[in-house]
Coordinates of C-alpha atoms in Angstrom, one line a residue:
Chain D
X29 CA -2.3 27.3 12.5
X30 CA -5.3 25.7 11.0
X31 CA -3.8 26.3 7.5
X32 CA -0.9 24.1 8.4
X33 CA -3.1 21.3 9.7
X34 CA -3.1 19.6 6.3
X35 CA 0.7 19.0 6.4
X36 CA 0.8 17.8 10.0
X37 CA 0.1 14.0 9.2
X38 CA 3.4 14.1 7.3
X39 CA 5.5 16.4 9.6
X40 CA 4.3 15.0 12.9
X41 CA 5.6 11.3 12.3
X42 CA 8.6 12.7 10.5
X43 CA 9.7 14.7 13.6
X44 CA 9.0 11.9 16.0
X45 CA 10.5 9.4 13.7
X46 CA 13.8 11.4 13.6
X47 CA 13.8 12.0 17.3
X48 CA 13.3 8.2 17.9
X49 CA 16.2 7.3 15.4
X50 CA 18.7 9.6 17.2
X51 CA 19.6 7.1 19.9
X52 CA 19.5 3.5 19.1
X53 CA 20.1 2.4 22.8
X54 CA 17.9 4.9 24.5
X55 CA 15.5 4.0 27.3
X56 CA 12.7 1.7 26.0
X57 CA 10.1 3.4 28.1
X58 CA 10.9 6.9 26.5
X59 CA 10.7 5.4 23.0
X60 CA 7.4 3.8 23.6
X61 CA 6.0 6.9 25.2
X62 CA 7.1 9.0 22.2
X63 CA 5.8 6.4 19.6
X64 CA 2.5 6.0 21.2
X65 CA 2.2 9.7 22.0
X66 CA 2.8 10.7 18.5
X67 CA 0.3 8.2 17.2
X68 CA -2.3 9.5 19.5
X69 CA -1.6 13.1 18.4
X70 CA -1.9 11.9 14.8
X71 CA -5.2 10.5 15.6
X72 CA -6.5 13.8 17.0
X73 CA -5.2 15.6 13.9
X74 CA -6.9 13.1 11.6
X75 CA -10.2 13.6 13.4
X76 CA -9.8 17.4 13.1
X77 CA -8.9 17.0 9.3
X78 CA -12.0 14.7 8.9
X79 CA -14.1 17.4 10.5
X80 CA -12.7 19.9 8.1
X81 CA -13.1 17.8 5.0
X82 CA -16.6 16.6 5.8
X83 CA -18.0 19.9 4.7
X84 CA -17.1 19.0 1.1
X85 CA -14.7 21.7 0.4
X86 CA -11.4 20.7 -1.2
X87 CA -8.5 22.3 0.6
X88 CA -4.9 22.3 -0.4
X89 CA -1.5 23.2 1.2
X90 CA 1.1 24.6 -1.1
X91 CA 4.5 23.7 0.2
X92 CA 6.8 26.9 0.3
X93 CA 3.7 28.7 -1.0
X94 CA 4.4 27.9 -4.6
X95 CA 0.8 27.9 -6.0
X96 CA -0.4 25.0 -8.1
X97 CA 0.3 23.9 -10.8
X98 CA 4.0 24.8 -10.1
X99 CA 4.6 23.7 -6.5
X100 CA 4.2 20.6 -4.6
X101 CA 0.7 20.5 -3.1
X102 CA -1.0 18.5 -0.4
X103 CA -4.7 18.1 -1.2
X104 CA -7.4 17.3 1.4
X105 CA -10.7 16.0 0.4
X106 CA -13.1 13.6 2.0
X107 CA -11.2 10.5 0.7
X108 CA -7.8 11.4 2.0
X109 CA -9.2 12.5 5.3
X110 CA -10.9 9.2 5.7
X111 CA -7.8 7.3 4.8
X112 CA -5.7 9.2 7.2
X113 CA -8.1 8.6 10.0
X114 CA -8.2 4.9 9.2
X115 CA -4.3 4.8 9.2
X116 CA -4.1 6.5 12.6
X117 CA -6.7 4.2 14.1
X118 CA -5.0 1.1 12.8
X119 CA -1.5 2.5 13.8
X120 CA -2.6 3.2 17.4
X121 CA -3.6 -0.4 17.9
X122 CA -0.4 -1.7 16.3
X123 CA 1.9 0.5 18.3
X124 CA 0.3 -0.3 21.6
X125 CA 0.4 -3.9 20.8
X126 CA 4.1 -3.6 19.8
X127 CA 4.9 -1.9 23.1
X128 CA 4.2 -5.2 24.9
X129 CA 7.5 -6.5 23.8
X130 CA 7.7 -7.0 20.0
X131 CA 9.6 -3.6 19.7
X132 CA 12.5 -5.0 21.6
X133 CA 13.2 -7.9 19.2
X134 CA 15.3 -5.7 17.0
X135 CA 16.4 -2.1 17.0
X136 CA 14.6 1.1 16.0
X137 CA 11.1 -0.3 15.8
X138 CA 9.3 2.9 16.8
X139 CA 11.4 5.2 14.6
X140 CA 10.8 3.1 11.6
X141 CA 7.1 2.7 12.4
X142 CA 6.7 6.5 12.5
X143 CA 8.5 6.9 9.2
X144 CA 6.3 4.3 7.7
X145 CA 3.3 6.3 8.9
X146 CA 4.8 9.4 7.3
X147 CA 5.0 7.7 4.0
X148 CA 1.4 6.3 4.1
X149 CA -0.1 9.7 5.2
X150 CA 2.0 11.4 2.5
X151 CA 0.7 9.1 -0.2
X152 CA -2.9 9.8 0.9
X153 CA -2.4 13.5 0.9
X154 CA -0.2 14.3 -2.1
X155 CA -1.7 16.0 -5.1
X156 CA 1.3 15.4 -7.3
X157 CA 2.2 12.3 -9.2
X158 CA 5.9 12.4 -8.6
X159 CA 5.5 13.1 -5.0
X160 CA 3.2 10.0 -4.8
X161 CA 6.3 8.1 -6.1
X162 CA 8.5 9.7 -3.4
X163 CA 6.0 8.9 -0.6
X164 CA 5.7 5.3 -2.0
X165 CA 9.4 4.9 -1.7
X166 CA 9.4 6.3 1.9
X167 CA 6.8 3.9 3.0
X168 CA 8.4 1.0 1.1
X169 CA 11.9 1.7 2.6
X170 CA 10.4 1.7 6.1
X171 CA 8.4 -1.4 5.4
X172 CA 11.5 -3.2 4.1
X173 CA 13.2 -2.7 7.5
X174 CA 10.0 -3.3 9.6
X175 CA 9.3 -6.6 7.6
X176 CA 12.7 -7.9 8.7
X177 CA 12.4 -6.6 12.2
X178 CA 13.7 -9.2 14.5
X179 CA 15.5 -11.2 11.7
X180 CA 15.1 -15.0 11.1
X181 CA 15.3 -17.0 7.9
X182 CA 11.7 -16.8 6.8
X183 CA 11.7 -13.0 7.1
X184 CA 15.0 -12.5 5.2
X185 CA 13.9 -14.7 2.4
X186 CA 10.3 -13.2 2.1
X187 CA 11.9 -9.8 2.6
X188 CA 14.4 -10.3 -0.4
X189 CA 11.5 -11.1 -2.7
X190 CA 9.5 -8.2 -1.5
X191 CA 12.4 -5.7 -1.9
X192 CA 13.4 -6.8 -5.4
X193 CA 9.9 -6.9 -6.6
X194 CA 9.1 -3.5 -5.3
X195 CA 12.4 -2.1 -6.7
X196 CA 11.3 -3.2 -10.1
X197 CA 7.8 -1.8 -9.4
X198 CA 9.5 1.6 -8.6
X199 CA 11.4 1.5 -12.0
X200 CA 8.0 1.0 -13.8
X201 CA 6.4 3.7 -11.7
X202 CA 9.2 6.2 -12.9
X203 CA 8.7 5.2 -16.5
X204 CA 4.9 5.7 -16.3
X205 CA 5.4 9.1 -14.6
X206 CA 7.9 10.1 -17.2
X207 CA 5.5 9.1 -20.0
X208 CA 2.6 11.1 -18.5
X209 CA 4.9 14.1 -18.0
X210 CA 6.2 13.8 -21.6
X211 CA 2.7 13.7 -23.0
X212 CA 1.0 16.3 -20.7
X213 CA 3.8 18.6 -19.5
X214 CA 2.7 18.5 -15.9
X215 CA 2.9 16.4 -12.8
X216 CA 0.2 17.9 -10.7
X217 CA -2.7 15.4 -10.9
X218 CA -5.4 18.1 -11.0
X219 CA -3.6 20.0 -13.8
X220 CA -3.0 16.8 -15.6
X221 CA -6.7 16.1 -15.7
X222 CA -7.2 19.6 -17.2
X223 CA -4.5 19.1 -19.8
X224 CA -5.9 15.7 -20.8
X225 CA -9.1 17.4 -21.9
X226 CA -7.1 19.3 -24.5
X227 CA -4.8 16.5 -25.4
X228 CA -3.9 16.1 -29.1
X229 CA -5.3 12.8 -30.4
X230 CA -1.9 11.4 -31.6
X231 CA -0.7 11.5 -27.9
X232 CA -3.7 9.5 -26.7
X233 CA -1.8 6.2 -27.1
X234 CA 1.1 7.3 -25.2
X235 CA -1.0 8.5 -22.3
X236 CA -3.0 5.3 -22.2
X237 CA 0.3 3.3 -22.2
X238 CA 1.5 5.4 -19.2
X239 CA -1.9 5.1 -17.5
X240 CA -1.9 1.3 -17.8
X241 CA 1.7 1.1 -16.6
X242 CA 0.6 2.9 -13.5
X243 CA -2.1 0.3 -13.0
X244 CA 0.6 -2.3 -13.0
X245 CA 2.5 -0.5 -10.3
X246 CA -0.5 0.1 -8.1
X247 CA -1.7 -3.4 -8.8
X248 CA 1.6 -4.7 -7.4
X249 CA 1.1 -2.6 -4.2
X250 CA -2.6 -3.7 -4.0
X251 CA -1.7 -7.3 -4.8
X252 CA -4.0 -7.9 -7.8
X253 CA -4.2 -11.4 -9.4
X254 CA -0.9 -11.9 -11.4
X255 CA 1.0 -9.6 -9.0
X256 CA 0.1 -10.9 -5.6
X257 CA 2.4 -13.8 -5.1
X258 CA 4.7 -11.8 -2.7
X259 CA 2.0 -11.0 -0.2
X260 CA 1.1 -14.2 1.6
X261 CA 4.6 -15.1 2.6
X262 CA 5.6 -11.6 3.4
X263 CA 2.6 -10.9 5.5
X264 CA 2.8 -14.3 7.2
X265 CA 6.4 -14.0 8.3
X266 CA 6.4 -10.3 9.3
X267 CA 6.2 -9.5 13.1
X268 CA 2.5 -9.2 14.1
X269 CA 2.2 -5.5 14.6
X270 CA 3.9 -4.9 11.4
X271 CA 1.7 -7.3 9.5
X272 CA -1.3 -5.5 11.1
X273 CA 0.0 -2.2 9.9
X274 CA 0.5 -3.7 6.4
X275 CA -3.2 -4.2 6.2
X276 CA -3.3 -0.6 5.2
X277 CA -0.4 -1.1 2.6
X278 CA -2.5 -2.9 0.1
X279 CA -5.2 -0.2 0.6
X280 CA -2.6 2.5 -0.4
X281 CA -2.5 0.8 -3.8
X282 CA -6.3 0.7 -4.0
X283 CA -6.5 4.4 -2.9
X284 CA -4.0 5.3 -5.7
X285 CA -6.0 3.5 -8.3
X286 CA -9.2 5.2 -7.0
X287 CA -7.6 8.6 -6.9
X288 CA -5.6 8.6 -10.2
X289 CA -8.4 7.1 -12.3
X290 CA -11.1 9.1 -10.9
X291 CA -9.3 12.4 -11.0
X292 CA -7.0 12.3 -14.0
X293 CA -9.1 9.8 -16.2
X294 CA -12.4 11.1 -15.0
X295 CA -15.3 12.3 -17.0
X296 CA -13.3 15.0 -18.8
X297 CA -10.6 12.8 -20.2
X298 CA -12.7 12.1 -23.3
X299 CA -11.7 8.8 -24.9
X300 CA -9.4 8.0 -22.2
X301 CA -12.1 8.1 -19.6
X302 CA -12.1 5.1 -17.2
X303 CA -9.7 3.1 -19.3
X304 CA -8.7 1.0 -16.4
X305 CA -12.1 -0.4 -15.6
X306 CA -12.4 -3.6 -17.7
X307 CA -8.9 -4.6 -16.6
X308 CA -9.6 -3.9 -12.8
X309 CA -13.0 -5.7 -13.0
X310 CA -11.8 -9.0 -14.5
X311 CA -8.6 -9.2 -12.5
X312 CA -10.5 -8.4 -9.4
X313 CA -12.8 -11.3 -10.0
X314 CA -9.9 -13.5 -10.7
X315 CA -8.2 -12.4 -7.5
X316 CA -11.4 -13.3 -5.5
X317 CA -11.5 -16.8 -7.0
X318 CA -7.9 -17.6 -6.5
X319 CA -7.7 -16.2 -3.0
X320 CA -10.6 -18.1 -2.0
X321 CA -8.7 -21.3 -2.9
X322 CA -5.7 -19.9 -1.0
X323 CA -7.8 -19.4 2.1
X324 CA -9.0 -23.0 2.0
X325 CA -5.4 -24.3 1.4
X326 CA -3.7 -22.4 4.2
X327 CA -2.2 -24.5 6.9
X328 CA -1.2 -21.7 9.2
X329 CA -3.4 -19.1 10.8
X330 CA -1.2 -16.2 9.8
X331 CA -1.1 -17.4 6.3
X332 CA -4.9 -17.8 6.4
X333 CA -5.3 -14.2 7.4
X334 CA -2.9 -13.1 4.7
X335 CA -5.2 -14.8 2.2
X336 CA -8.1 -13.1 3.8
X337 CA -6.4 -9.8 3.0
X338 CA -6.2 -10.9 -0.6
X339 CA -10.0 -11.7 -0.6
X340 CA -10.6 -8.2 0.6
X341 CA -8.4 -6.8 -2.1
X342 CA -10.4 -8.7 -4.7
X343 CA -13.6 -7.4 -3.2
X344 CA -12.5 -3.8 -3.1
X345 CA -11.2 -3.9 -6.7
X346 CA -14.4 -5.4 -7.9
X347 CA -16.0 -2.3 -6.4
X348 CA -13.6 -0.1 -8.4
X349 CA -14.2 -2.1 -11.5
X350 CA -18.0 -1.4 -11.3
X351 CA -17.2 2.2 -11.7
X352 CA -20.4 3.7 -10.3
X353 CA -20.6 6.2 -7.4
X354 CA -22.8 3.6 -5.4
X355 CA -20.1 1.1 -5.8
X356 CA -17.4 3.4 -4.8
X357 CA -19.3 4.3 -1.6
X358 CA -19.9 0.6 -0.8
X359 CA -16.2 -0.2 -1.4
X360 CA -15.1 2.6 0.9
X361 CA -17.4 1.3 3.7
X362 CA -15.9 -2.3 3.1
X363 CA -12.4 -0.8 3.1
X364 CA -12.8 0.7 6.7
X365 CA -14.1 -2.7 8.0
X366 CA -11.5 -5.0 6.2
X367 CA -8.4 -2.9 7.1
X368 CA -9.2 -2.8 10.9
X369 CA -10.5 -6.3 11.1
X370 CA -7.7 -8.1 9.2
X371 CA -5.2 -5.9 11.2
X372 CA -6.9 -7.2 14.4
X373 CA -6.8 -10.8 13.3
X374 CA -3.1 -10.5 12.6
X375 CA -2.6 -9.4 16.2
X376 CA -4.9 -12.0 17.5
X377 CA -3.1 -14.7 15.6
X378 CA 0.1 -13.7 17.3
X379 CA -1.6 -14.0 20.8
X380 CA -2.9 -17.4 20.0
X381 CA 0.5 -18.5 18.7
X382 CA 2.3 -17.2 21.8
X383 CA 0.0 -19.2 24.1
X384 CA 0.4 -22.4 22.0
X385 CA 4.0 -22.6 22.6
X386 CA 5.9 -24.6 20.0
X387 CA 2.9 -25.3 17.7
X388 CA 2.6 -21.5 17.2
X389 CA -0.1 -20.5 14.6
X390 CA 0.3 -23.7 12.6
X391 CA -3.2 -25.5 12.4
X392 CA -2.2 -28.6 14.2
X393 CA -3.0 -30.0 17.7
X394 CA -1.2 -28.1 20.3
X395 CA -1.3 -27.5 24.0
X396 CA -4.4 -26.0 25.5
X397 CA -4.6 -22.2 25.7
X398 CA -4.4 -20.5 29.0
X399 CA -7.0 -17.8 28.1
X400 CA -8.8 -20.0 25.7
X401 CA -12.2 -18.6 26.3
X402 CA -11.4 -15.0 25.9
X403 CA -9.3 -15.6 22.8
X404 CA -12.1 -17.8 21.3
X405 CA -14.6 -15.0 21.7
X406 CA -12.3 -12.5 20.1
X407 CA -11.6 -15.0 17.3
X408 CA -15.4 -15.6 16.9
X409 CA -16.0 -11.8 16.5
X410 CA -13.1 -11.4 14.0
X411 CA -14.0 -14.4 11.9
X412 CA -17.7 -13.5 11.6
X413 CA -16.7 -10.0 10.7
X414 CA -14.1 -10.9 8.1
X415 CA -16.2 -13.8 6.6
X416 CA -19.1 -11.4 6.1
X417 CA -21.8 -12.8 8.4
X418 CA -24.7 -10.4 8.7
X419 CA -24.8 -9.0 12.1
X420 CA -21.2 -7.6 11.9
X421 CA -19.7 -5.0 9.5
X422 CA -18.4 -7.3 6.9
X423 CA -22.0 -8.4 6.0
X424 CA -23.1 -4.9 5.7
X425 CA -20.2 -3.9 3.5
X426 CA -20.9 -6.9 1.2
X427 CA -24.5 -6.2 1.0
X428 CA -23.9 -2.6 0.0
X429 CA -21.5 -3.9 -2.7
X430 CA -23.9 -6.5 -4.0
X431 CA -26.8 -4.0 -4.2
X432 CA -24.6 -1.5 -6.1
X433 CA -23.8 -4.0 -8.9
X434 CA -25.7 -3.4 -12.0
X435 CA -27.8 -6.3 -13.6
X436 CA -25.0 -7.1 -16.0
X437 CA -22.5 -7.4 -13.3
X438 CA -24.5 -9.4 -10.8
X439 CA -24.1 -12.8 -12.3
X440 CA -20.4 -12.4 -12.0
X441 CA -20.1 -10.6 -8.7
X442 CA -22.7 -12.3 -6.5
X443 CA -21.6 -15.9 -6.8
X444 CA -17.9 -15.2 -6.5
X445 CA -18.3 -12.8 -3.6
X446 CA -20.6 -15.3 -1.8
X447 CA -18.4 -18.4 -2.5
X448 CA -15.4 -16.5 -1.3
X449 CA -17.2 -15.7 1.9
X450 CA -18.3 -19.3 2.3
X451 CA -14.7 -20.5 1.7
X452 CA -13.5 -18.0 4.4
X453 CA -16.1 -19.3 6.7
X454 CA -15.2 -22.9 6.2
X455 CA -11.4 -22.2 6.6
X456 CA -11.9 -20.0 9.7
X457 CA -14.2 -22.5 11.5
X458 CA -11.9 -25.3 10.7
X459 CA -9.0 -23.2 12.0
X460 CA -11.0 -22.2 15.1
X461 CA -12.0 -25.7 16.1
X462 CA -8.4 -27.0 15.7
X463 CA -7.0 -24.0 17.8
X464 CA -9.5 -24.0 20.6
X465 CA -11.0 -27.5 20.8
X466 CA -8.5 -30.2 19.5
X467 CA -5.7 -29.7 22.0
X468 CA -3.5 -32.2 23.7
X469 CA -4.2 -33.2 27.4
X470 CA -1.5 -31.1 29.1
X471 CA -0.6 -28.0 31.0
X472 CA -1.4 -24.8 29.4
X473 CA 1.5 -22.5 29.0
X474 CA 2.0 -20.0 31.8
X475 CA 2.4 -17.0 29.5
X476 CA -0.3 -14.4 30.4
X477 CA -1.9 -12.1 28.1
X478 CA -0.4 -8.6 28.2
X479 CA -2.9 -5.8 28.8
X480 CA -1.4 -3.8 25.9
X481 CA -1.8 -6.7 23.6
X482 CA -5.3 -7.2 24.6
X483 CA -6.0 -3.4 24.1
X484 CA -4.4 -3.6 20.6
X485 CA -6.6 -6.6 19.5
X486 CA -9.9 -5.3 21.0
X487 CA -9.3 -1.8 19.6
X488 CA -9.1 -3.2 16.1
X489 CA -11.7 -5.9 16.4
X490 CA -14.1 -3.7 18.3
X491 CA -14.3 -1.5 15.2
X492 CA -16.4 -4.0 13.6
X493 CA -19.5 -3.8 15.9
X494 CA -18.9 -0.1 16.3
X495 CA -19.1 0.3 12.5
X496 CA -22.5 -1.5 12.6
X497 CA -23.8 0.9 15.2
X498 CA -22.5 3.9 13.2
X499 CA -23.3 2.4 9.9
X500 CA -25.7 5.3 9.1
X501 CA -23.3 8.3 9.5
X502 CA -20.4 6.3 8.0
X503 CA -22.3 5.3 4.9
X504 CA -23.5 8.9 4.5
X505 CA -19.9 10.0 4.6
X506 CA -18.7 7.4 2.1
X507 CA -21.6 8.4 -0.2
X508 CA -20.6 12.0 -0.1
X509 CA -16.9 10.9 -0.8
X510 CA -18.0 8.8 -3.8
X511 CA -19.9 11.8 -5.2
X512 CA -17.0 14.0 -4.6
X513 CA -14.7 11.6 -6.5
X514 CA -17.1 11.2 -9.3
X515 CA -16.8 14.8 -10.4
X516 CA -13.4 16.3 -10.5
X517 CA -14.6 19.8 -11.4
X518 CA -14.7 21.3 -7.8
X519 CA -11.2 20.1 -7.1
X520 CA -10.0 21.7 -10.4
X521 CA -11.9 24.9 -9.3
X522 CA -10.2 24.9 -5.9
X523 CA -6.7 24.2 -7.1
X524 CA -6.6 26.0 -10.5
X525 CA -9.1 28.9 -10.4
X526 CA -7.5 30.4 -13.5
X527 CA -8.0 27.3 -15.6
X528 CA -11.5 26.7 -14.4
X529 CA -12.4 30.3 -15.4
X530 CA -10.7 29.9 -18.7
X531 CA -12.6 26.6 -19.5
X532 CA -15.9 28.2 -18.5
X533 CA -15.1 31.2 -20.8
X534 CA -14.3 28.8 -23.6
X535 CA -17.7 27.1 -23.2
X536 CA -19.6 30.4 -23.4
Chain H
X30 CA 20.9 11.9 -31.3
X31 CA 17.4 10.7 -30.4
X32 CA 17.8 7.2 -31.9
X33 CA 21.3 6.8 -30.3
X34 CA 19.8 7.8 -27.0
X35 CA 16.8 5.6 -27.3
X36 CA 19.0 2.5 -28.3
X37 CA 21.3 3.1 -25.3
X38 CA 18.3 3.3 -22.9
X39 CA 16.7 0.2 -24.5
X40 CA 20.0 -1.9 -24.2
X41 CA 20.5 -0.9 -20.6
X42 CA 16.9 -1.8 -19.7
X43 CA 17.1 -5.1 -21.5
X44 CA 20.3 -6.0 -19.8
X45 CA 18.9 -5.0 -16.4
X46 CA 15.8 -7.0 -17.0
X47 CA 17.7 -10.1 -18.0
X48 CA 20.0 -9.9 -15.0
X49 CA 17.0 -9.2 -12.7
X50 CA 15.4 -12.6 -13.7
X51 CA 18.5 -14.5 -12.7
X52 CA 18.5 -16.8 -9.7
X53 CA 21.5 -15.5 -7.7
X54 CA 21.2 -12.4 -5.6
X55 CA 24.3 -10.6 -7.0
X56 CA 23.2 -10.6 -10.6
X57 CA 19.8 -9.5 -9.5
X58 CA 21.2 -6.5 -7.7
X59 CA 23.3 -5.6 -10.7
X60 CA 20.3 -6.0 -12.9
X61 CA 18.2 -3.6 -10.7
X62 CA 21.1 -1.1 -10.8
X63 CA 21.1 -1.2 -14.6
X64 CA 17.4 -1.0 -14.7
X65 CA 17.4 2.1 -12.6
X66 CA 20.1 3.7 -14.9
X67 CA 17.9 3.0 -17.9
X68 CA 14.9 4.6 -16.1
X69 CA 17.0 7.6 -15.1
X70 CA 18.1 8.2 -18.7
X71 CA 14.4 7.7 -19.9
X72 CA 13.1 10.3 -17.3
X73 CA 15.9 12.7 -18.3
X74 CA 14.7 12.6 -21.9
X75 CA 11.0 13.2 -21.1
X76 CA 11.3 17.0 -21.4
X77 CA 12.6 16.5 -24.9
X78 CA 16.2 16.4 -26.0
X79 CA 17.6 19.9 -26.7
X80 CA 21.2 20.7 -27.5
X81 CA 22.7 24.2 -26.8
X82 CA 19.7 25.2 -24.7
X83 CA 20.2 27.6 -21.9
X84 CA 20.2 26.0 -18.5
X85 CA 18.4 28.9 -17.0
X86 CA 15.6 30.8 -18.9
X87 CA 17.1 34.2 -19.9
X88 CA 14.2 35.5 -21.8
X89 CA 15.2 34.6 -25.3
X90 CA 15.9 31.5 -27.2
X91 CA 15.4 27.7 -26.3
X92 CA 16.1 26.5 -22.8
X93 CA 16.4 23.0 -21.2
X94 CA 13.3 21.8 -19.3
X95 CA 14.4 21.9 -15.7
X96 CA 11.8 19.5 -14.2
X97 CA 13.1 16.2 -15.6
X98 CA 16.5 17.1 -14.2
X99 CA 15.0 17.6 -10.7
X100 CA 13.1 14.4 -11.1
X101 CA 16.2 12.5 -12.2
X102 CA 18.2 13.9 -9.2
X103 CA 15.5 12.6 -6.9
X104 CA 15.3 9.3 -8.6
X105 CA 19.1 8.8 -8.5
X106 CA 19.3 9.6 -4.8
X107 CA 16.4 7.1 -4.0
X108 CA 18.0 4.6 -6.3
X109 CA 21.3 4.7 -4.6
X110 CA 19.7 4.2 -1.2
X111 CA 17.6 1.2 -2.5
X112 CA 20.7 -0.4 -4.1
X113 CA 22.6 -0.1 -0.9
X114 CA 19.8 -1.6 1.0
X115 CA 19.5 -4.5 -1.5
X116 CA 23.2 -5.2 -1.3
X117 CA 23.2 -5.4 2.4
X118 CA 20.0 -7.5 2.3
X119 CA 21.6 -9.9 -0.2
X120 CA 24.7 -10.2 2.0
X121 CA 22.5 -10.9 5.1
X122 CA 20.5 -13.5 3.1
X123 CA 23.8 -15.1 2.0
X124 CA 24.9 -15.2 5.7
X125 CA 21.6 -16.5 7.1
X126 CA 20.8 -19.1 4.4
X127 CA 24.2 -20.3 3.5
X128 CA 23.8 -19.6 -0.2
X129 CA 23.1 -16.7 -2.5
X130 CA 20.1 -18.1 -4.4
X131 CA 17.1 -15.7 -4.2
X132 CA 14.8 -18.5 -2.9
X133 CA 17.5 -19.7 -0.4
X134 CA 17.5 -23.1 -1.9
X135 CA 20.6 -25.1 -2.8
X136 CA 19.2 -25.9 -6.3
X137 CA 21.2 -26.9 -9.4
X138 CA 24.4 -26.8 -7.7
X139 CA 25.5 -30.1 -9.1
X140 CA 24.2 -29.2 -12.6
X141 CA 26.3 -26.1 -12.6
X142 CA 29.5 -28.0 -11.5
X143 CA 29.1 -30.4 -14.3
X144 CA 29.0 -27.7 -16.9

């Protein structure tokens, strides 16, 4: 049973997703029960997987028992276990929040939600480049439908852009995979890293073209500077629980960059080693600068949070661009914080918008909030965390990143990171004072806060103080993860014992 | 054969790219379809083009690389599903927004009529 644990994060949402899709008009209660129950189970599985991976051993699951490099494998290491746990925690908050009523605005919310989780988990687990493409498509197809859940002009329009852009991105992904297969003769990422070590020099150009094409594709998913224009509108118009779940979608792109370039183009790739780093570094700084301006210019709370997602993308990519294990450890800590907090802020924005009636989340004078005090406290926690103020997790994550920068990188990173934080702070305090203090004289709306909605928001925003309390163990874990990523040799030994033995024999 | 194959793929990709950059949703969908055809052809050729190779390895002689064929099959299926989705979405956008411009704007209508 334990051997099959690795594949469960994919199979579990697949089964519950199919069950949920069988009947479109089934009882809402049963669907919610199944959706939330499956997500809770996923959380338990993810915790078990994290416990298994924490020891540092790289485990794999060969589907159909076809051993690597021939079959399709799921690989579990510290990074993938961490990402799956993060997905499960985020998803639980979203699905409980959605059960308060957002799931009834259209059909099949819970089924699509589970299939989306399946795609995300699969992308985190797969050890095969083509399967990464397949899981990307699964998560994209589910996200297309979820983005337009409930309909409406703004969603359809943002959705059309999102779909067309991602279809073009998929075409690029396939070309990149084809080029890399043609040059190395394998699709298994671990095997590819072995093959690159013995690559003929005339094929190096081909491989680097394929590698940089992959960077474009992952950059589109992660929303790097020239490729981010789809994100603010799509995230701002999506239903709140979907937008909150999408907080992990940009991180799928960041995970893919981290995985592909540390494993395939790691220290054994010779001249091709770390070829993405200059690109990622400068584009990340550009993303930070542009998104800081976007945060200041946003006139809607949800748009503001969408730009805050972009700020976090810039920060995380800067961590990848620094290219040291210390920076990787810091960016993983920041990634946990930013995913949960931006997700929580999307949910909170929806609650605020609901209580303000017509004004919604636009930053204009509106009617007073019925539960203004409670929402303001939650907003304060979320804003302080996301802007990176010291007592909360954002400040710790940023401090880790700034310490990890080398003296040559500091003059670029420190001012940009701090100015982006300041811009977030200015924009968020302006938004907060408009939403909570500058209201019309009038009756507050009589829409009460749902208990499930409050649970969703506090579950995600509560992660920030919790992350501070557990900062020691968490940063120990991220450090161990970064060390595991920086040397692919143990993973090659685990997956391809023959090749590892062969290589050692060659050295001797 | 290689050059003919490469030229075909290139022309398909160029036409697809041109159409994808148009402003109306129908040409965009057709462009994406052409682009996916070009990508499928490209993937298919990645194992190397061999003629008269055995489909299944029978122990002697050349054989066709089976992996690109499996990849292309997967890519075609996914491409079909995506195209169907994009068509439905474009129709929905046409219905909801009253025109088939990808930005949902009634732009350049008068200029096109004048032409």
